[in-house]
mmCIF file of C-alpha atoms in Angstrom:
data_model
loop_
_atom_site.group_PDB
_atom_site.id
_atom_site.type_symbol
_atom_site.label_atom_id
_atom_site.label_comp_id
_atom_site.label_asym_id
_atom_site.label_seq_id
_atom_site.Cartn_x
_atom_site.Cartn_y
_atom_site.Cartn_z
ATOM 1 C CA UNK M 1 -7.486 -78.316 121.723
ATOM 2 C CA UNK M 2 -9.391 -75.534 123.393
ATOM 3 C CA UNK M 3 -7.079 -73.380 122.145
ATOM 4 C CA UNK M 4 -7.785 -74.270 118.506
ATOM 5 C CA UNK M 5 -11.155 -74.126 119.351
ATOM 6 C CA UNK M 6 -11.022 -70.512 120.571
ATOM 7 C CA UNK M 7 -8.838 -69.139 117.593
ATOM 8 C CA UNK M 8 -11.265 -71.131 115.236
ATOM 9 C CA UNK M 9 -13.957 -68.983 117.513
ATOM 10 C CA UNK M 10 -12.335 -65.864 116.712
ATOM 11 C CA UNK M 11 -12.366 -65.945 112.541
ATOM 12 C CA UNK M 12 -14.424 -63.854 110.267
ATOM 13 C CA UNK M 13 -15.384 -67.234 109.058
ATOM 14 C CA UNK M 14 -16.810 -68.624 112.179
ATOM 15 C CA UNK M 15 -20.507 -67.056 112.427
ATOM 16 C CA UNK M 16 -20.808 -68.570 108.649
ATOM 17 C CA UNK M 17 -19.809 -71.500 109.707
ATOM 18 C CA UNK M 18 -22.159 -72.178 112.357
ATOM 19 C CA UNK M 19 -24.692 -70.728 110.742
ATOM 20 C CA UNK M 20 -24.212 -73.258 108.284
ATOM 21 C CA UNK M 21 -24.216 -76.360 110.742
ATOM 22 C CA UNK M 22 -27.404 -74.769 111.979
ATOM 23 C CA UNK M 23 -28.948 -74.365 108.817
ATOM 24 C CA UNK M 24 -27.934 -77.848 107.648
ATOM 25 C CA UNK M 25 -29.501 -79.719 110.800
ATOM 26 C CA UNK M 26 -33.160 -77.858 110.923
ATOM 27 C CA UNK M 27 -32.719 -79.033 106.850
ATOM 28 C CA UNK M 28 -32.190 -82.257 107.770
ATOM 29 C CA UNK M 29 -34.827 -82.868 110.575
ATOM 30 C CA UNK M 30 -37.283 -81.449 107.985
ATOM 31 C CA UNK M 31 -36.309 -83.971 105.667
ATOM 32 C CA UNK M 32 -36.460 -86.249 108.390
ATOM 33 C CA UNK M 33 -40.318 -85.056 109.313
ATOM 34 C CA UNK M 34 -41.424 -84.741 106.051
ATOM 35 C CA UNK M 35 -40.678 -88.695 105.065
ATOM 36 C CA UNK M 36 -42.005 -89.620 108.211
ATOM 37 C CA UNK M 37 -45.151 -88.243 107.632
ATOM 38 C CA UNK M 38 -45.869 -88.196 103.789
ATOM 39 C CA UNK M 39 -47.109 -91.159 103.761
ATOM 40 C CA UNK M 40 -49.973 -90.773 106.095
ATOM 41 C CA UNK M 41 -50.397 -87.640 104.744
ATOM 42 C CA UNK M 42 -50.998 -89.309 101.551
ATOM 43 C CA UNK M 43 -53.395 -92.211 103.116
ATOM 44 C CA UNK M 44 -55.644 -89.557 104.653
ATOM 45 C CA UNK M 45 -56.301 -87.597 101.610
ATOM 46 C CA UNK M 46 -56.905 -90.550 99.718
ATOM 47 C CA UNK M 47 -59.764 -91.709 102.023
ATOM 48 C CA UNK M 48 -61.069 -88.811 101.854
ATOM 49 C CA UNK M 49 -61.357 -88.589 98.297
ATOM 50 C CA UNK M 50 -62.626 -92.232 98.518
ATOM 51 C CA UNK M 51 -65.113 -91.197 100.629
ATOM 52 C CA UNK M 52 -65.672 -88.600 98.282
ATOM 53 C CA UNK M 53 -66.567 -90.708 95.530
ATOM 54 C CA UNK M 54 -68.639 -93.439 96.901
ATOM 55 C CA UNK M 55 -70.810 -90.414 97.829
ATOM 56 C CA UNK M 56 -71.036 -89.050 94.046
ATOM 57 C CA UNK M 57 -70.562 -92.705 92.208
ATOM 58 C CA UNK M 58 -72.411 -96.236 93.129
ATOM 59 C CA UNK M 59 -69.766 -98.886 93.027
ATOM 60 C CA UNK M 60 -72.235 -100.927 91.096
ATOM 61 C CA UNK M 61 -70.932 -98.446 88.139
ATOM 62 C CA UNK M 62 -67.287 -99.243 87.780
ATOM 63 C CA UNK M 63 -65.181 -102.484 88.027
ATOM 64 C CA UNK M 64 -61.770 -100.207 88.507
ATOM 65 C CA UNK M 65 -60.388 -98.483 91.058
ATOM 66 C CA UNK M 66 -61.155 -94.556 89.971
ATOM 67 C CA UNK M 67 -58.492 -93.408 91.660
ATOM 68 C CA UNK M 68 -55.754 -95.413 90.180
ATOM 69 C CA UNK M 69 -57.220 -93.234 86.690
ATOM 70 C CA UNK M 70 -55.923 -90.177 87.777
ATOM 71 C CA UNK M 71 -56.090 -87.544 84.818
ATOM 72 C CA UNK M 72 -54.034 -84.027 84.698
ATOM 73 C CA UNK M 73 -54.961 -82.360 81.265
ATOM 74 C CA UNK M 74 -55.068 -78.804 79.919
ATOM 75 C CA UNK M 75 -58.197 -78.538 77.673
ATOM 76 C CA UNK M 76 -58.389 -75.248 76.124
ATOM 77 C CA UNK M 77 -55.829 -73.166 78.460
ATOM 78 C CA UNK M 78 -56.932 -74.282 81.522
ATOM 79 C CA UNK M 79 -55.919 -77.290 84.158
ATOM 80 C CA UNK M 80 -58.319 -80.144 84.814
ATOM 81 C CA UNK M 81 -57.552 -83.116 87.383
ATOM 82 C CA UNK M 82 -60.256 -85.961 86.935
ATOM 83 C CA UNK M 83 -60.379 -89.433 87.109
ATOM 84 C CA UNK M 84 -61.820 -92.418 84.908
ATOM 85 C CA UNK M 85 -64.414 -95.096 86.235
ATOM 86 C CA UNK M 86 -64.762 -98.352 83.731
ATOM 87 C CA UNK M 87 -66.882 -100.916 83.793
ATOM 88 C CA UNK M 88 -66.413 -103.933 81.539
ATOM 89 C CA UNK M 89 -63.013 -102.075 79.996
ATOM 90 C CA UNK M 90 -65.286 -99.133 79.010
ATOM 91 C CA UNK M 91 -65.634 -95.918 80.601
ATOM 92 C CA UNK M 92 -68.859 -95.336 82.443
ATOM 93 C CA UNK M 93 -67.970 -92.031 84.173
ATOM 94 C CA UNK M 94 -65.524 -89.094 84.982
ATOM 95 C CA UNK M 95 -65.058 -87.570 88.110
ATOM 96 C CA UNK M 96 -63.764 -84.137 87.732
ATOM 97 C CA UNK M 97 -62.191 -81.232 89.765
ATOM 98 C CA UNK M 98 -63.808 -78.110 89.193
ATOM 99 C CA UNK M 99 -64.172 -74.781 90.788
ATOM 100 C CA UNK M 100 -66.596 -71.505 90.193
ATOM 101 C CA UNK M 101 -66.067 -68.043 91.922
ATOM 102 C CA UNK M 102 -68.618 -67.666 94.817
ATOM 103 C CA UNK M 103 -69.411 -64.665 97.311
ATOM 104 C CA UNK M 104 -65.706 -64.841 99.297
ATOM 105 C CA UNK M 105 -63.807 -67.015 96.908
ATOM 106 C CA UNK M 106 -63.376 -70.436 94.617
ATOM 107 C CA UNK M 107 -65.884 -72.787 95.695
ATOM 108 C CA UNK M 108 -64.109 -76.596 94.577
ATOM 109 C CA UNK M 109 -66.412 -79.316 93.511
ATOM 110 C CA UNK M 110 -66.368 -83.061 92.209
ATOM 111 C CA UNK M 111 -68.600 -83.900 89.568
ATOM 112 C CA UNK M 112 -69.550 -87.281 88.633
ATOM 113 C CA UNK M 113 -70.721 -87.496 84.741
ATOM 114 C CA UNK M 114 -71.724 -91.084 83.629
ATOM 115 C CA UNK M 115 -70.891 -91.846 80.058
ATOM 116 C CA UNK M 116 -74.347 -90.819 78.538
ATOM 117 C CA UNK M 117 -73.811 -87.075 79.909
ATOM 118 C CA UNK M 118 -76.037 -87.773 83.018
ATOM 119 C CA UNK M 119 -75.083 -86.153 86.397
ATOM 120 C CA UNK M 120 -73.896 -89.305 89.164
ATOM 121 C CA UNK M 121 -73.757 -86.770 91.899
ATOM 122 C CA UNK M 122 -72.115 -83.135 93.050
ATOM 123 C CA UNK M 123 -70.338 -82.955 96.032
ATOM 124 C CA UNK M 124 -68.578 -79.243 97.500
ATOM 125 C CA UNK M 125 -65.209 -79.739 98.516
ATOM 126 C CA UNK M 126 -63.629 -76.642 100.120
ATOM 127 C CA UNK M 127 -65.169 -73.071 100.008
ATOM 128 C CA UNK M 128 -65.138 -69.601 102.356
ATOM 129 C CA UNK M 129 -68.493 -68.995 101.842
ATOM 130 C CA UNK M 130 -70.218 -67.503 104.759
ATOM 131 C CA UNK M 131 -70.942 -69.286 107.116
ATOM 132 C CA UNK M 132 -75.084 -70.012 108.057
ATOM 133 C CA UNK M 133 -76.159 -68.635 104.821
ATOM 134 C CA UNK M 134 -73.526 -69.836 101.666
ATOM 135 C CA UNK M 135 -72.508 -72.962 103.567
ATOM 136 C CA UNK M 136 -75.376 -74.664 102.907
ATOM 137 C CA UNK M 137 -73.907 -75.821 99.667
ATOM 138 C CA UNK M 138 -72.485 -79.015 101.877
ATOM 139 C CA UNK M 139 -74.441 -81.786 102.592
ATOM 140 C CA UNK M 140 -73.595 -81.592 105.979
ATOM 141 C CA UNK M 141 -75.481 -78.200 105.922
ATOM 142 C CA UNK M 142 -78.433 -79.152 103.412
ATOM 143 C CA UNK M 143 -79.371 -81.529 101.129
ATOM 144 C CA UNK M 144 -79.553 -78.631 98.210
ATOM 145 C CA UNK M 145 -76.408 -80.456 95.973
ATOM 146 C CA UNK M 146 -78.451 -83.469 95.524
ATOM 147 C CA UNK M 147 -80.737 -81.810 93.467
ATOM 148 C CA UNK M 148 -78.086 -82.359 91.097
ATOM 149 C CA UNK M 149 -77.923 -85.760 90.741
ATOM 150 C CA UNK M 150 -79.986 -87.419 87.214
ATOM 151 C CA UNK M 151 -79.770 -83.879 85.629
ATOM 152 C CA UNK M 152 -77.875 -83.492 82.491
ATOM 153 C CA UNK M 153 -77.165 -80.443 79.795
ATOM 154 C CA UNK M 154 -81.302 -81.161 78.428
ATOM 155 C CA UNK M 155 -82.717 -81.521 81.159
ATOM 156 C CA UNK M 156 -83.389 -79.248 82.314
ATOM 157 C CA UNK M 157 -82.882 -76.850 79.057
ATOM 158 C CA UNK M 158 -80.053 -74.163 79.052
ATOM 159 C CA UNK M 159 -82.481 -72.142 80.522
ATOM 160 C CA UNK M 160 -82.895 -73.918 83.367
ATOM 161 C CA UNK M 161 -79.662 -73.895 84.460
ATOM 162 C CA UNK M 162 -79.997 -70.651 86.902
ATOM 163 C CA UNK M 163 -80.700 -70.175 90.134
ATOM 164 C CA UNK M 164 -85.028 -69.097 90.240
ATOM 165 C CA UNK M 165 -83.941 -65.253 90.819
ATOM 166 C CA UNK M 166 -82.646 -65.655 87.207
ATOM 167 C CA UNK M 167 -85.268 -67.249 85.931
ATOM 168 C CA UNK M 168 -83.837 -71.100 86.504
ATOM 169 C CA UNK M 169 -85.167 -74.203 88.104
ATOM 170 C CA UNK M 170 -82.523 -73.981 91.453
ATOM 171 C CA UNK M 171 -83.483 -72.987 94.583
ATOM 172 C CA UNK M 172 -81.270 -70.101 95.989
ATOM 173 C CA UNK M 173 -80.956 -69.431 99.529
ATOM 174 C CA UNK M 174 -81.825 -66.195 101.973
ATOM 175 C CA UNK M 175 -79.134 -63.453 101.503
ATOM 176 C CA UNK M 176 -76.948 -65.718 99.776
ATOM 177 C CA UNK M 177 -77.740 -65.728 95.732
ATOM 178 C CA UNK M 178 -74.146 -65.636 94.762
ATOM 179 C CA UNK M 179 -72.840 -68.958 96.210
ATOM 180 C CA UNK M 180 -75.735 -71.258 94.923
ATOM 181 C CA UNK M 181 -75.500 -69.208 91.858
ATOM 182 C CA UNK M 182 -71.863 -70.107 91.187
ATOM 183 C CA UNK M 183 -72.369 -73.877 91.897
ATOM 184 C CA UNK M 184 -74.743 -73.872 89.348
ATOM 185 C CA UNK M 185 -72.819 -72.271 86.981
ATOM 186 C CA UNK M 186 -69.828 -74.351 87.339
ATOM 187 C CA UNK M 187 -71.846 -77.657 87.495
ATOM 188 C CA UNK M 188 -73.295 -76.151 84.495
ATOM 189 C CA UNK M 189 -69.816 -75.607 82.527
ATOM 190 C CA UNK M 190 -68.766 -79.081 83.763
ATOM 191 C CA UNK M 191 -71.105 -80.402 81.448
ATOM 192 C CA UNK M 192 -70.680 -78.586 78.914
ATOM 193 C CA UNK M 193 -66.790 -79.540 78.769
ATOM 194 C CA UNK M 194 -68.015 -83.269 78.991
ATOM 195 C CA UNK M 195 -70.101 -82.498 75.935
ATOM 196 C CA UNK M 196 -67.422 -81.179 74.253
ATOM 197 C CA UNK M 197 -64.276 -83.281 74.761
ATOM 198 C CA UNK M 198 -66.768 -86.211 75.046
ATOM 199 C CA UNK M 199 -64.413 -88.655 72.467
ATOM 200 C CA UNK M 200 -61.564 -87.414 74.910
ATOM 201 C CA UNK M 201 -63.008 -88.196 78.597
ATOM 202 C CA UNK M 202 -64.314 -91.508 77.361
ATOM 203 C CA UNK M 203 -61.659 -92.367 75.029
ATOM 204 C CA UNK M 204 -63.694 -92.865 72.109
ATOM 205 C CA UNK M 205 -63.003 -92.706 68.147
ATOM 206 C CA UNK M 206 -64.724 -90.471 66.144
ATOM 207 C CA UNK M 207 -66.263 -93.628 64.170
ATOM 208 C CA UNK M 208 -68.031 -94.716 67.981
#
């Protein structure tokens, strides 16, 4: 047997071989890992996003669970992810995925627009903004994205919708213009889209 073992040793074919066996057992403890761990995975980011959304929409607007609405739709070339809220088998809101370029990259958002094109709430989700002077687009920074909340596409006018250094009603901060700038602006674009695929996000005919 040992002898079979050392010719078997000795073939061109051998390194392959075991290189194979090896490759086939990391392949399989990753597959291993990977279903052990999906799941909770999974569970985390949900809360998250749960949290998320009780932060942007009162539950006392929707009768659903948001998050079982999940939405993946490409409106005019680009990819949108957002989610439906009803309330008495109508939709009352969207929550949708959005993302404007800032100072040191994309700065991701959730935006809550009720039915009547009225801003529920704004809420950063990831950026690499600078830290102690663009970071203070997070609430846990400032409370500068509540402003958001109640404002729609008229009010304030189009105008409006700047940062003050551009003649708007938003408050920018000290050495950072860009960053609040860009939330604005894709806030601002957020609602437009809402305006414009309106029939679409709350699944209405053109005769409501």
């Amino acid at each position: 047997m040992n002898l079979i073992s050392e010719k078997i040793k000795q073939t061109a074919a051998y390194p392959a071989l075991l290189m194979g066996a090896v490759a086939l057992l990391v392949c399989s403890l990753l597959m291993v890992t990977n279903n052990l761990t999906a799941q909770p995975i999974a569970d985390r980011l949900r809360e998250d996003l749960t949290k998320q959304l009780d932060q942007v929409l009162p539950a006392s607007s929707y009768d659903n669970q948001p998050l079982d609405q999940k939405y993946q739709e490409v409106i005019d070339g680009q990819k949108y992810t957002f989610y439906r809220a009803r309330l008495q088998d109508k939709v009352s809101a969207i929550i949708l995925f959005t993302a404007s370029a800032g100072y040191s990259g994309d700065i991701t958002m959730l935006v809550a627009i009720k039915a009547d094109g009225q801003l529920s709430g704004v809420r950063v989700l990831s950026h690499t903004e600078t830290p102690g002077l663009g970071d203070k687009i997070e609430l846990a920074k400032s409370n500068w994205i509540l402003d958001f909340s109640g404002l729609s596409l008229s009010k304030p006018d189009t105008t409006g919708w700047a940062v003050k250094k551009d003649g708007g009603q938003f408050d920018a901060f000290t050495g950072a213009t860009i960053t609040p700038r860009a939330v604005v602006k894709g806030v601002f674009e957020a609602l437009q889209l809402f305006k414009a695929k309106q029939n679409y996000f709350l699944e209405l005919t053109d005769s409501e």
